[in-house]
Structures are given as structure tokens and as C-alpha cells.
PDB file of C-alpha atoms and ligand atoms in Angstrom:
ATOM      1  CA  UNK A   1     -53.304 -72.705 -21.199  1.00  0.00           C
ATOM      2  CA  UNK A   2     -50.849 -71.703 -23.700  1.00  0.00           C
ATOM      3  CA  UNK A   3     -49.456 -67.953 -24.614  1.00  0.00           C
ATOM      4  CA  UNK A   4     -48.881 -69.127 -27.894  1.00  0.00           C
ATOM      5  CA  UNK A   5     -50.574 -66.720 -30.662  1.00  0.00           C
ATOM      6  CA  UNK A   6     -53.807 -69.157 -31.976  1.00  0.00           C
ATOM      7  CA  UNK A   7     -54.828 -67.780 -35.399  1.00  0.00           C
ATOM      8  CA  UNK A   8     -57.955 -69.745 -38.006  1.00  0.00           C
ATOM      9  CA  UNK A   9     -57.463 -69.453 -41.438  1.00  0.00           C
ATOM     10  CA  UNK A  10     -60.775 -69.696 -42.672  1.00  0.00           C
ATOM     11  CA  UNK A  11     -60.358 -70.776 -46.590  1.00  0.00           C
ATOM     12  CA  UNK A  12     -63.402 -70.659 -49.252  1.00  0.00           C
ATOM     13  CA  UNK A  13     -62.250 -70.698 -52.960  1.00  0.00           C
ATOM     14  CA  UNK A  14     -64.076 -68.239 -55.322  1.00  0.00           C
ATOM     15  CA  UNK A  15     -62.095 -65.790 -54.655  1.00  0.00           C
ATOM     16  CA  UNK A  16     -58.980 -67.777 -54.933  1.00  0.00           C
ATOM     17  CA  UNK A  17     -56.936 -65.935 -58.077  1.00  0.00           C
ATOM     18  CA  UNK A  18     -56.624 -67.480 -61.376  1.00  0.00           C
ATOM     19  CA  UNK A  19     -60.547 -68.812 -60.235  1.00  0.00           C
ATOM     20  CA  UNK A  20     -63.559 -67.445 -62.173  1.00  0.00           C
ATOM     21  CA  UNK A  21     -65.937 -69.964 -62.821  1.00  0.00           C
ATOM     22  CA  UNK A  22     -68.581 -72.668 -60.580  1.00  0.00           C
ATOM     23  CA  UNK A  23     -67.224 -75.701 -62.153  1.00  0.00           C
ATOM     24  CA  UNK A  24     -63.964 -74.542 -61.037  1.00  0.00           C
ATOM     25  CA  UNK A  25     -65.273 -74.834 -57.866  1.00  0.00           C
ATOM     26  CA  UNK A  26     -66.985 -77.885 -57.790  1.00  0.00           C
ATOM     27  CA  UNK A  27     -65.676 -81.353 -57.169  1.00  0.00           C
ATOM     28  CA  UNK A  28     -65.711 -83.422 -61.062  1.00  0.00           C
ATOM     29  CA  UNK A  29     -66.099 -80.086 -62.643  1.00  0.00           C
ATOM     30  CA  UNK A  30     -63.363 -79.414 -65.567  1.00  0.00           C
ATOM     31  CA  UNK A  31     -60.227 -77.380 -63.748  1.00  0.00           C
ATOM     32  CA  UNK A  32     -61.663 -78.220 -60.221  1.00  0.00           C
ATOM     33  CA  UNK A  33     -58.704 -79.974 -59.639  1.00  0.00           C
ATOM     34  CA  UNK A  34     -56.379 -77.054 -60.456  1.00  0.00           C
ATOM     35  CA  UNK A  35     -58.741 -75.055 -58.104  1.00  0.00           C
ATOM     36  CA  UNK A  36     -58.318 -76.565 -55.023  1.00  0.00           C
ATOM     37  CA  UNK A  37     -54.409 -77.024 -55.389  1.00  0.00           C
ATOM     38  CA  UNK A  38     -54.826 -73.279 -56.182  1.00  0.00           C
ATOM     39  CA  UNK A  39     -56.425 -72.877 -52.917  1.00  0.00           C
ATOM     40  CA  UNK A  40     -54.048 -74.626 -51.131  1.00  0.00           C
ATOM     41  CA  UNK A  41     -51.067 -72.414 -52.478  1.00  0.00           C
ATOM     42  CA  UNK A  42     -53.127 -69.790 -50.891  1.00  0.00           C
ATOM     43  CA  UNK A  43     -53.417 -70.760 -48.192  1.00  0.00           C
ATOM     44  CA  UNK A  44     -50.029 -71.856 -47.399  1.00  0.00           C
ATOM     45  CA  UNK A  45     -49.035 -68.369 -48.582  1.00  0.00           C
ATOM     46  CA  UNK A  46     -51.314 -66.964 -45.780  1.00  0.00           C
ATOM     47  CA  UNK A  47     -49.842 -69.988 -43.018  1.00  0.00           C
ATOM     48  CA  UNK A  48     -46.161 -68.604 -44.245  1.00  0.00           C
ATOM     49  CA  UNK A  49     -46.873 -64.925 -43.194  1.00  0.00           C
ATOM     50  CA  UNK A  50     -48.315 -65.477 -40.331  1.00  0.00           C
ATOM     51  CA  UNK A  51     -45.429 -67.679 -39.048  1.00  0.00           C
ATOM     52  CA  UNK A  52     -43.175 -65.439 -40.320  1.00  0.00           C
ATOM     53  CA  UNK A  53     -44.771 -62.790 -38.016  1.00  0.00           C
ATOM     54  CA  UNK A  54     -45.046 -64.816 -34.780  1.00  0.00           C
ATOM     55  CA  UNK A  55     -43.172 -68.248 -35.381  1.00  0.00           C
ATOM     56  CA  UNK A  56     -44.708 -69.586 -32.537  1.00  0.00           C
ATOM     57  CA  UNK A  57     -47.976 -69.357 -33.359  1.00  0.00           C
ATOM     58  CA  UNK A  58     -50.610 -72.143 -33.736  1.00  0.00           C
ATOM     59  CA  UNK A  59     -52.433 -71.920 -36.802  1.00  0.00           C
ATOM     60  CA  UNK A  60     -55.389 -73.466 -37.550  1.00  0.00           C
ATOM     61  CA  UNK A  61     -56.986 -74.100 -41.037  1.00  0.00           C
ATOM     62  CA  UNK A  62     -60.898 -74.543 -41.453  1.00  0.00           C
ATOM     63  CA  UNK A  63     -61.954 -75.702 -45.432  1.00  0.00           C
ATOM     64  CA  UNK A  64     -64.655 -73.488 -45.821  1.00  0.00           C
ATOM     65  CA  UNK A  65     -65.887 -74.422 -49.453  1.00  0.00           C
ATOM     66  CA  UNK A  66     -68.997 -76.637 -50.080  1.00  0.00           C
ATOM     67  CA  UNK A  67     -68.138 -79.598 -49.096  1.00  0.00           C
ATOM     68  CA  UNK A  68     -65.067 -78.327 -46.872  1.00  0.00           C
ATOM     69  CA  UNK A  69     -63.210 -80.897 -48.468  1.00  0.00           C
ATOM     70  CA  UNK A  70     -61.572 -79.030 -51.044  1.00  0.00           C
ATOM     71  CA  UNK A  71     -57.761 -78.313 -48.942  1.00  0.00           C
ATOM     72  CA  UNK A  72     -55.117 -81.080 -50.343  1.00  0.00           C
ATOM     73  CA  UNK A  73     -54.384 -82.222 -47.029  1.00  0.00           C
ATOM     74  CA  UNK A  74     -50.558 -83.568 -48.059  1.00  0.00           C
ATOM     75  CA  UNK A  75     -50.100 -80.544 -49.700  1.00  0.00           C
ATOM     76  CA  UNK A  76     -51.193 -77.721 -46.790  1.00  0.00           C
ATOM     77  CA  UNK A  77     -48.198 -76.839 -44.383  1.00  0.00           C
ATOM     78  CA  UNK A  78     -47.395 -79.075 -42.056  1.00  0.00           C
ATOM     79  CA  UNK A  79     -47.583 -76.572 -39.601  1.00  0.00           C
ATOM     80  CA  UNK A  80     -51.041 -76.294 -39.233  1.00  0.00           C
ATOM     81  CA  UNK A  81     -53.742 -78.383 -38.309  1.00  0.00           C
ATOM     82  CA  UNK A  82     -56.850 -79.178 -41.073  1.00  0.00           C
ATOM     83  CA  UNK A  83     -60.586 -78.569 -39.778  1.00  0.00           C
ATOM     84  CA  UNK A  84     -62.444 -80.661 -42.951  1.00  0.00           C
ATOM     85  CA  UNK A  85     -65.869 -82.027 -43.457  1.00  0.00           C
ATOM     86  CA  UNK A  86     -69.606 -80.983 -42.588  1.00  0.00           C
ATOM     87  CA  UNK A  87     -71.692 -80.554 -41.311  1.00  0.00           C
ATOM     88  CA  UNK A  88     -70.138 -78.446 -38.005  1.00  0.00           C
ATOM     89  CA  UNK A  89     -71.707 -76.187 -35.757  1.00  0.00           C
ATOM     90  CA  UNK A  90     -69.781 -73.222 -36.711  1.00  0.00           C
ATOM     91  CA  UNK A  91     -69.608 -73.647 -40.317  1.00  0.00           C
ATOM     92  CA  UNK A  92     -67.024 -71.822 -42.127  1.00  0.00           C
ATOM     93  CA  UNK A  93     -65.612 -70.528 -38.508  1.00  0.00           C
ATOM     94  CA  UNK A  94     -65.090 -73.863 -37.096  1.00  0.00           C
ATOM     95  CA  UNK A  95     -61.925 -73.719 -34.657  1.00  0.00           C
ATOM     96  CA  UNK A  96     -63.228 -70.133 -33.226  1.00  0.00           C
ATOM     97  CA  UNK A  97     -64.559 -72.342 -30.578  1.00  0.00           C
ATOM     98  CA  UNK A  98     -61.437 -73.913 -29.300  1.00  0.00           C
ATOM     99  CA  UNK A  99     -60.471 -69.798 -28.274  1.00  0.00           C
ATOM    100  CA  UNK A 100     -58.276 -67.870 -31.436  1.00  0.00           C
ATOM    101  CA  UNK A 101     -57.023 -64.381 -31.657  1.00  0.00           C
ATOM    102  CA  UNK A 102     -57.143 -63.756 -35.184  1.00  0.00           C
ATOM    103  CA  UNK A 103     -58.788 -64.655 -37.986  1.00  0.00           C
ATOM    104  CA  UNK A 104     -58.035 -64.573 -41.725  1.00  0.00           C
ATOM    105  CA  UNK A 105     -60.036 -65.216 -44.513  1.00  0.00           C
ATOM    106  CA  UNK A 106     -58.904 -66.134 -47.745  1.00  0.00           C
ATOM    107  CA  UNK A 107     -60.121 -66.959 -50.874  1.00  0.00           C
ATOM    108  CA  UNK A 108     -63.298 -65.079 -49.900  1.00  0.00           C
ATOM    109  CA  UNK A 109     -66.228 -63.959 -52.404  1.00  0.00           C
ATOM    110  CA  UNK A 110     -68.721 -60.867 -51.859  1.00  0.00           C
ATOM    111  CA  UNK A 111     -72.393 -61.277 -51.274  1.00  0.00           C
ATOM    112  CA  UNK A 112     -75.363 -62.530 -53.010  1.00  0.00           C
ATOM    113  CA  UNK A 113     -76.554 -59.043 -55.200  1.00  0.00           C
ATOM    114  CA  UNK A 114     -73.499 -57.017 -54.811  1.00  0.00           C
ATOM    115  CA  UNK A 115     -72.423 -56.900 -58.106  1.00  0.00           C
ATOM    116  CA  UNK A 116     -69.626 -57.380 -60.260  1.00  0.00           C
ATOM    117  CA  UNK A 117     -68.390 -59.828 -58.022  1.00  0.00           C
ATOM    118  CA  UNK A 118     -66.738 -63.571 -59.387  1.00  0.00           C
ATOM    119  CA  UNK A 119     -69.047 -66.173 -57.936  1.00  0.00           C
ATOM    120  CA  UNK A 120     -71.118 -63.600 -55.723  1.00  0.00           C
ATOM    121  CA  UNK A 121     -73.005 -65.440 -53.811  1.00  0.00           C
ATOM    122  CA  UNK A 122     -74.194 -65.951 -49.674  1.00  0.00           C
ATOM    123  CA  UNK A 123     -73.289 -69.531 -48.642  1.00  0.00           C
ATOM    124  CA  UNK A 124     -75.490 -70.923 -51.663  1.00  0.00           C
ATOM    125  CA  UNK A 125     -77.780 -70.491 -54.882  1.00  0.00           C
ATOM    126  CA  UNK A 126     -81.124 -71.154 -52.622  1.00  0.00           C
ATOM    127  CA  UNK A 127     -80.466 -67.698 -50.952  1.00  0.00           C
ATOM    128  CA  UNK A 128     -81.168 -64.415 -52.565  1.00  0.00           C
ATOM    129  CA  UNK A 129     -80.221 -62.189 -49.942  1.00  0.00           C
ATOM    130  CA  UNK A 130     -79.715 -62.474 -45.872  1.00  0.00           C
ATOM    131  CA  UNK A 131     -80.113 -59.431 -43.646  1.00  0.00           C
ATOM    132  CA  UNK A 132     -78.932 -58.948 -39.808  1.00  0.00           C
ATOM    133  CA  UNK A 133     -81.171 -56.683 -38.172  1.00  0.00           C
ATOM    134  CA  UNK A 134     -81.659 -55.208 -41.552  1.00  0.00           C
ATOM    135  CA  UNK A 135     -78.495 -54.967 -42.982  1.00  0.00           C
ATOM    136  CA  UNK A 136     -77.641 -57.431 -45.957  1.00  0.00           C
ATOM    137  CA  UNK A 137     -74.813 -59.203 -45.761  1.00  0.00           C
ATOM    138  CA  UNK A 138     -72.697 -62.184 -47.116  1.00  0.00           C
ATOM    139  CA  UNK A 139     -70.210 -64.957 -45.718  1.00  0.00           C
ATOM    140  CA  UNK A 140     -67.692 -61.879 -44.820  1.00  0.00           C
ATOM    141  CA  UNK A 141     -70.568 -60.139 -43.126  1.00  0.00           C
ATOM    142  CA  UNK A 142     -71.550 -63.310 -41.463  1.00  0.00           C
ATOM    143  CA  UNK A 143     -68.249 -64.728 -40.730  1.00  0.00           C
ATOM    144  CA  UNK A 144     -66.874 -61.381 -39.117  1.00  0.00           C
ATOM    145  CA  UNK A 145     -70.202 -61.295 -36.728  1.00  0.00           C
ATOM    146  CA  UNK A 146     -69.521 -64.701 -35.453  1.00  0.00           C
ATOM    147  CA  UNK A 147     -66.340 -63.710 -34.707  1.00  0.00           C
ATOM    148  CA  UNK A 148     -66.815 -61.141 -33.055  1.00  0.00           C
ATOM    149  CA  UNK A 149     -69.072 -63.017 -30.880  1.00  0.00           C
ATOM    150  CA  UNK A 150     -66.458 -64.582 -29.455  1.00  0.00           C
ATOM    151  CA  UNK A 151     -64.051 -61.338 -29.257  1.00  0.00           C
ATOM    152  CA  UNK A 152     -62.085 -62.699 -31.901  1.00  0.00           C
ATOM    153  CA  UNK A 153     -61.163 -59.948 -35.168  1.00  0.00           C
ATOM    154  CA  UNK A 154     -60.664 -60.685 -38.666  1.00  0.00           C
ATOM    155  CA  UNK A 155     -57.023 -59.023 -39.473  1.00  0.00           C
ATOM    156  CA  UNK A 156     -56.991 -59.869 -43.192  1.00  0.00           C
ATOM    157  CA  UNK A 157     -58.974 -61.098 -46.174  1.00  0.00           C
ATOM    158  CA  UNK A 158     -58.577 -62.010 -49.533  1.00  0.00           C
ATOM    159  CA  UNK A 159     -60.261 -62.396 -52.888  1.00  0.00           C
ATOM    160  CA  UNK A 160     -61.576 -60.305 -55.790  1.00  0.00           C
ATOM    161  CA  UNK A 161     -61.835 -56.056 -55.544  1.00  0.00           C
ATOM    162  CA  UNK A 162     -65.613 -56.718 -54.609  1.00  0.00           C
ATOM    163  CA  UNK A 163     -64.779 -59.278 -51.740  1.00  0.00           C
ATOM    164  CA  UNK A 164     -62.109 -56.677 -50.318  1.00  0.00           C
ATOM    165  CA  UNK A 165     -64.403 -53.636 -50.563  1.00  0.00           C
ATOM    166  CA  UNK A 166     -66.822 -55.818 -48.804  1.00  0.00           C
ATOM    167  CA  UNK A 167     -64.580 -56.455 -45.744  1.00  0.00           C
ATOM    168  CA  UNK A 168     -63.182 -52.725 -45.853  1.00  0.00           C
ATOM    169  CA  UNK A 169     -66.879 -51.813 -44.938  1.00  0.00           C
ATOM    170  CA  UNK A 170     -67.461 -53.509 -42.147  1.00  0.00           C
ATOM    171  CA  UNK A 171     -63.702 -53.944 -40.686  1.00  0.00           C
ATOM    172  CA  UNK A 172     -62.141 -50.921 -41.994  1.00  0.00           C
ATOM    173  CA  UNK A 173     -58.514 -51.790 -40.446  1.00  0.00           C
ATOM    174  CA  UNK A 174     -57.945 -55.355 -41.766  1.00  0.00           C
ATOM    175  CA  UNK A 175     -55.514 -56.052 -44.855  1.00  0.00           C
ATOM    176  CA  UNK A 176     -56.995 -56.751 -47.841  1.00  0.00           C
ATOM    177  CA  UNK A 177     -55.647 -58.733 -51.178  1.00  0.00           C
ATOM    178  CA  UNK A 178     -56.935 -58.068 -54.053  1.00  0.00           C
ATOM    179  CA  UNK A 179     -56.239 -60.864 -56.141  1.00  0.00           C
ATOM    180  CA  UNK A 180     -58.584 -60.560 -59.028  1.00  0.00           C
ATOM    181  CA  UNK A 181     -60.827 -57.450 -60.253  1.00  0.00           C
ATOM    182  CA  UNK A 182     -64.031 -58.829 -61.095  1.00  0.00           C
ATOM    183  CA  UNK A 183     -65.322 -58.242 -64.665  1.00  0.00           C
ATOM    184  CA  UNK A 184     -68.477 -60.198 -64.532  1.00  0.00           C
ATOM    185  CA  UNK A 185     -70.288 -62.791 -62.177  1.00  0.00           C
ATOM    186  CA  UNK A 186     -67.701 -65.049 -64.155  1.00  0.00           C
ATOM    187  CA  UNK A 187     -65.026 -63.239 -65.616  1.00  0.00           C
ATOM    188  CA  UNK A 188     -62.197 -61.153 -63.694  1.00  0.00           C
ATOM    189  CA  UNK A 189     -58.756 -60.137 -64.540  1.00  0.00           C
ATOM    190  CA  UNK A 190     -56.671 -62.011 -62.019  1.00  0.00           C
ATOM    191  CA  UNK A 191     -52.864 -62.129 -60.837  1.00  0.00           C
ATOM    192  CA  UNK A 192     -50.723 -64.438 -61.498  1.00  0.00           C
ATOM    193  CA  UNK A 193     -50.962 -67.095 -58.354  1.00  0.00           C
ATOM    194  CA  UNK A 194     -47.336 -66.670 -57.490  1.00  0.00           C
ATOM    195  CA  UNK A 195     -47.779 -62.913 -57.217  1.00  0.00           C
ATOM    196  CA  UNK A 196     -50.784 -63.441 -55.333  1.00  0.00           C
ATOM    197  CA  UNK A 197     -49.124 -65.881 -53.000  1.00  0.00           C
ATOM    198  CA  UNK A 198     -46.370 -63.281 -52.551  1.00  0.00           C
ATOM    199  CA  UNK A 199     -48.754 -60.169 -51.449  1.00  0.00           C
ATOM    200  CA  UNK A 200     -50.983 -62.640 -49.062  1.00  0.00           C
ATOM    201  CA  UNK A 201     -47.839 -63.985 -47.967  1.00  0.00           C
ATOM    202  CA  UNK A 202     -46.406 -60.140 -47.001  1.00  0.00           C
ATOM    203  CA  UNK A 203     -49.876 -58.985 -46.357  1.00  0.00           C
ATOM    204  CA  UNK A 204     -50.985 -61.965 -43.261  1.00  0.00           C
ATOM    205  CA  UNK A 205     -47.303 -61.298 -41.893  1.00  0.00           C
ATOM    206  CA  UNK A 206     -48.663 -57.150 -42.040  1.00  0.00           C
ATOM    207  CA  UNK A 207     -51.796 -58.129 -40.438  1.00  0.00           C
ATOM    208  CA  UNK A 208     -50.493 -60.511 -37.587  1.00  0.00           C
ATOM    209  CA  UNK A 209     -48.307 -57.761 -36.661  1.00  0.00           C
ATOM    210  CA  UNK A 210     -50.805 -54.976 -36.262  1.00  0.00           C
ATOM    211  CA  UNK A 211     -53.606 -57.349 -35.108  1.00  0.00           C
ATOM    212  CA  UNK A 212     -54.159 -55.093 -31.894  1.00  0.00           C
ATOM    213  CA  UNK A 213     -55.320 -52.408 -34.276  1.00  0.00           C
ATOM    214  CA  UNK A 214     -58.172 -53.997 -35.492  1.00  0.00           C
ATOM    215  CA  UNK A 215     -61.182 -54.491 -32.829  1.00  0.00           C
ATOM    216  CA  UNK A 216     -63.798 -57.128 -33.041  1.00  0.00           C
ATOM    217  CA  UNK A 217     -67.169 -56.455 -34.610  1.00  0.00           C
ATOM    218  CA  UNK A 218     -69.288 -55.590 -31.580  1.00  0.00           C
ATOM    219  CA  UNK A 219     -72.635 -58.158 -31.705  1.00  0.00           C
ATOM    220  CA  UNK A 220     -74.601 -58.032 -28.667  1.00  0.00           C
ATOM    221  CA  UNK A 221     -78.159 -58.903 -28.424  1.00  0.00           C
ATOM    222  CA  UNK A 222     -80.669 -60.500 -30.362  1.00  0.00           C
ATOM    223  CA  UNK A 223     -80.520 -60.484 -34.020  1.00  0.00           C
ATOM    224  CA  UNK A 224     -83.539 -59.980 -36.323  1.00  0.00           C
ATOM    225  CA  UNK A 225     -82.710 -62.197 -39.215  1.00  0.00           C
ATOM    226  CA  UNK A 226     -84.323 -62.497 -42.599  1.00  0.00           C
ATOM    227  CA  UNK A 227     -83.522 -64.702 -45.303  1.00  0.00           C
ATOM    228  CA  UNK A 228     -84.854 -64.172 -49.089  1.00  0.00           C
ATOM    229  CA  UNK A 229     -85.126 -67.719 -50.407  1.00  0.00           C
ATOM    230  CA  UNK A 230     -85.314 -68.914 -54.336  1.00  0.00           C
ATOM    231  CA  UNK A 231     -87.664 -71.579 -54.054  1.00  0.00           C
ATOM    232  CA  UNK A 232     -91.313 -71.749 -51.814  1.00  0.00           C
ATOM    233  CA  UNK A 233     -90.667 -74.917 -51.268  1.00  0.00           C
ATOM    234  CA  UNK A 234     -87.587 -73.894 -49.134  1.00  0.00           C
ATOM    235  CA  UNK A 235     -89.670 -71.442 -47.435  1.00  0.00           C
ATOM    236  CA  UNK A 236     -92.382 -74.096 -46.483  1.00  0.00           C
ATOM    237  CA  UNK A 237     -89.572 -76.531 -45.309  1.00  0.00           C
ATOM    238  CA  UNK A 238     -87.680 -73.433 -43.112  1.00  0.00           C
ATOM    239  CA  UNK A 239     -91.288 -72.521 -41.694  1.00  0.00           C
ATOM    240  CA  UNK A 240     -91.454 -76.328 -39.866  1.00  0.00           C
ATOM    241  CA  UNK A 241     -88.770 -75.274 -37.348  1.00  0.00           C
ATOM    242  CA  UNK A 242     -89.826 -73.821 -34.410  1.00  0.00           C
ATOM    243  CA  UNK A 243     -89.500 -69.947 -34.123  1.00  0.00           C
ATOM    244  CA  UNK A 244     -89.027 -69.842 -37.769  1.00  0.00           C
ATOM    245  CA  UNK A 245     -91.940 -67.413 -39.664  1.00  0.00           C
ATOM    246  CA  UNK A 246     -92.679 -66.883 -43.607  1.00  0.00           C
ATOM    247  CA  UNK A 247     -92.995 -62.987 -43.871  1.00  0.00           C
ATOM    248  CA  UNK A 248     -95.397 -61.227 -46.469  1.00  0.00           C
ATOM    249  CA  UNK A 249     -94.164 -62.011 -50.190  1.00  0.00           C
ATOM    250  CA  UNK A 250     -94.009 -65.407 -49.410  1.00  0.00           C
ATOM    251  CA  UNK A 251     -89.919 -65.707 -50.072  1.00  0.00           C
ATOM    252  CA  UNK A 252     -88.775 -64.478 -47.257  1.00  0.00           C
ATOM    253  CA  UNK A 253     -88.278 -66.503 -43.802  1.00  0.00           C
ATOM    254  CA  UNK A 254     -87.402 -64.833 -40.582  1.00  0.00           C
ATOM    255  CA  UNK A 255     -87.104 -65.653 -36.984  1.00  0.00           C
ATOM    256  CA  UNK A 256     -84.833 -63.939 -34.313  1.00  0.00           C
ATOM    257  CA  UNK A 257     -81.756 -65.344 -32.614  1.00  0.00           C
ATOM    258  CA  UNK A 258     -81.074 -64.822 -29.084  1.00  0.00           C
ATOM    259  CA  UNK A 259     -77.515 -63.824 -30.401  1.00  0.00           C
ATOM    260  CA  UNK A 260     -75.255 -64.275 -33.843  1.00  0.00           C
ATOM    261  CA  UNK A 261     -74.177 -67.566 -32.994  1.00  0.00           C
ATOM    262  CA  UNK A 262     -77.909 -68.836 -32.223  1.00  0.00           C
ATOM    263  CA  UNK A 263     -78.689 -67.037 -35.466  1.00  0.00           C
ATOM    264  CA  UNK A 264     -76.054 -68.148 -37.598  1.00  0.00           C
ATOM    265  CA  UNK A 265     -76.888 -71.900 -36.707  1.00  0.00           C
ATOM    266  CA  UNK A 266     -80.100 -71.367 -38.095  1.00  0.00           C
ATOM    267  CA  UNK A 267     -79.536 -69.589 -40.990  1.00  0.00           C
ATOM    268  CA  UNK A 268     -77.045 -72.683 -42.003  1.00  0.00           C
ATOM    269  CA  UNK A 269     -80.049 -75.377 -41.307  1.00  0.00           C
ATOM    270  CA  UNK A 270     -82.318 -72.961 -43.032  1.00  0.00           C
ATOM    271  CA  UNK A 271     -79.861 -73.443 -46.030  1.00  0.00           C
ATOM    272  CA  UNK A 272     -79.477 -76.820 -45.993  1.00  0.00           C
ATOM    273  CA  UNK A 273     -83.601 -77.119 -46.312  1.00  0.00           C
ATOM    274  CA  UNK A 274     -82.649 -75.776 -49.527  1.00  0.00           C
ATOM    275  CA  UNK A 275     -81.156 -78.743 -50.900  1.00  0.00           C
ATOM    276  CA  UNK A 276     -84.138 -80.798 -50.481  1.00  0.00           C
ATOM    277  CA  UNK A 277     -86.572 -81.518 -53.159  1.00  0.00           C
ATOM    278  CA  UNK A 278     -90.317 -81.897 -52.889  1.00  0.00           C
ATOM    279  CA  UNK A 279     -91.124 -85.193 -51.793  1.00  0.00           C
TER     280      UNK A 279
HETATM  281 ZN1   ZN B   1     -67.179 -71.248 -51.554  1.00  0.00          ZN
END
């Protein structure tokens, strides 16, 4: 055992400043190229405050975009250490396994529906909406619940004003960045990324500092989980796994985890059904 501060970056990239539109985001599309480098600035920005906080700290980075293999590697502080590639059993949160005390996410978007917000969206374009025990919620929402399932709180997050606002709702003490004010589902007015970088630099050294301030999201219990899917055919696929129902409306799949982590697996497989086409 160590007594070394262990803090996971977790790092998606619509809400990465300067970034506004999906082919920006996705690997061949025009500018994708700038986007992840912009990403990585980001999150080396974030690595730099928190090591300027605690120097001692061991800081782990999970590429939490699509493919999660978006991070330029040769480029990210060599201070860290890269979680890359799916798919993983926590997602987005991988590393909260290995035991963290902080988490930070940057380059965050808000949630399918919630609106303006650049790139809105919950994990991918074959969900509509996802609701916890009747709440809706998006990758923040998501993300934060799975961390607090294992005691862990988010101290910071980044992205546009919608992503922030998002995060201030459910974690009211963490730092936010506001990198970019959202204009449209594709259109924001956006800081520069060096004066980004600077305030998520200042702002993860802030949030280190006061993490004891901020408690975990308390998740105890099972979790009634509905997801609103775009296409029947997802909902016919979602409705072969076991425990898994279709709900009246015929979009809508639900089944109940034992706890956020059992639920959050399956929400992730139901998700990937989505890619599949009829055979
Ligand atoms: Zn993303």
C-alpha cells in the first residue's frame, strides 16, 4: 500500500474548447486531428495542477472518447500512466478499480436532451435518454454514480456552460471550467485553448487541494434503470439479455441492477447492441 494521493483523469473530448463539431471528434473526420492534440493539451493542463497541488501524487489517465484511443500517447505527460482501448468493464471510469481518491473529468459534454449543449449527447446517438431510478442523466450523471460506488468524488470537471451546470447539480462543491458557452448543438463561443489550459491548470490544483470538501455521491441499493432507445431494433436486441424488459411504447428497455456498477455494465452492453444492424 502506498500513501501516495491516486487521482483518474477521466478525458472525453466534446467539451474540449476550441471543439464544436462530430467530425471533430471522430477519427478521419476533417480537424479530428487538431481535436485530439487539443485534448491532450487538456489534459496535461489538468495532470499539471494536480501535481502542482500534491507532487507526489499518482495520476492516472483513462481516454474516455469513442474509441478511447483519441490521447496522443507521446504527447500526454510523462507523469501519468494511459488507460486506452475498449471495450473495459468500467468504461469511461476505468482505473477507479485499482482504488483512487479523486476524480476529474475533463473535456466532458452534458446529456442527451439538455439543451444548448455542444455535442449533447449520453454515451451515443442510439440513446435518447437514460434514467436512474427516474432521474435522467448523462455520462457526468453516470460517471459521478460509479464513483461514488466506490467512495471515490469527482473534485472538478470541465467542458461547455451546459456540461458545468450539469455537474454543479449533482456535485455542488466540485470546480468547474467553463471552457466554451454553447450556442447550438454545434456552435459555442469558446476560449482560446491556452487560456483554457491555464484556468484547468489553476482550477485541478484548486480542486486537489479542497478535495475533502467534496463527498461522494451516495448510491446504495438497487437501481431502476431505463433506457429510451432510437431504433426497435436495438430494443429487440437489448430484450435477449436476461433480466432485460421492453416497457410500454416500445422504445424504452429497462431492467434493474443490483447496484450502479451492475447497472452501468449493462447499460454499456445495452449500447453497444446499438451498433448492430439487422441481420
Ligand atoms: Zn465523447
Amino acid at each position: 500500500m502506498t500513501n501516495r494521493l491516486r487521482v483518474l483523469i477521466s478525458a472525453d473530448l466534446e467539451g474540449v474548447s476550441g471543439i464544436v463539431h462530430v467530425v471533430e471528434t471522430n477519427p478521419g473526420g476533417y480537424d479530428y486531428e487538431r481535436g485530439r492534440a487539443l485534448m491532450t493539451a487538456e489534459v496535461n493542463a489538468a495532470v499539471a495542477g494536480v501535481l502542482e497541488a500534491e507532487p507526489d501524487a499518482e495520476v492516472s489517465v483513462a481516454d474516455a472518447h469513442g474509441t478511447f484511443r483519441n490521447l496522443l500517447p507521446e504527447e500526454l505527460d510523462r507523469r501519468v500512466r494511459l488507460i486506452r482501448g475498449k471495450p473495459r468493464p468500467l468504461g469511461m471510469m476505468a482505473g477507479l478499480e485499482a482504488g483512487v481518491d479523486a476524480v476529474l473529468f475533463i473535456g466532458y459534454h452534458a446529456r442527451a436532451g439538455a439543451g444548448p449543449g455542444v455535442l449533447a449527447h449520453t454515451i451515443s446517438d442510439a440513446v435518447l435518454d437514460v434514467r436512474l431510478d427516474g432521474e435522467s442523466v448523462g455520462e457526468i450523471g453516470l460517471n459521478a454514480a460509479l464513483a461514488g460506488h466506490f467512495g471515490v468524488p469527482v473534485v472538478l470537471g470541465s467542458g461547455d456552460d451546459a456540461a458545468c451546470a450539469e455537474l454543479g447539480a449533482l456535485v455542488p462543491d466540485a470546480v468547474t471550467v467553463e471552457v466554451k458557452r454553447a450556442l447550438g448543438q454545434a456552435a459555442a463561443e469558446t476560449l482560446h485553448p491556452e487560456e483554457a489550459r491555464d484556468r484547468i491548470r489553476r482550477s485541478a490544483a484548486e480542486a486537489i487541494r479542497r478535495r475533502d470538501r467534496v463527498p461522494p455521491l451516495s448510491t446504495s441499493g438497487p437501481v431502476e434503470t431505463e433506457i429510451d432507445l432510437y431504433g426497435p431494433y436495438t430494443v429487440d436486441l437489448a430484450t435477449l439479455v436476461p433480466g432485460v424488459w421492453r416497457a410500454p411504447g416500445g422504445r424504452t428497455v429497462t431492467f434493474t441492477g443490483r447496484d450502479i456498477l451492475q447497472a452501468y455494465r449493462l447499460i454499456q452492453l445495452v449500447v453497444q447492441l446499438g451498433q448492430i444492424k439487422p441481420g
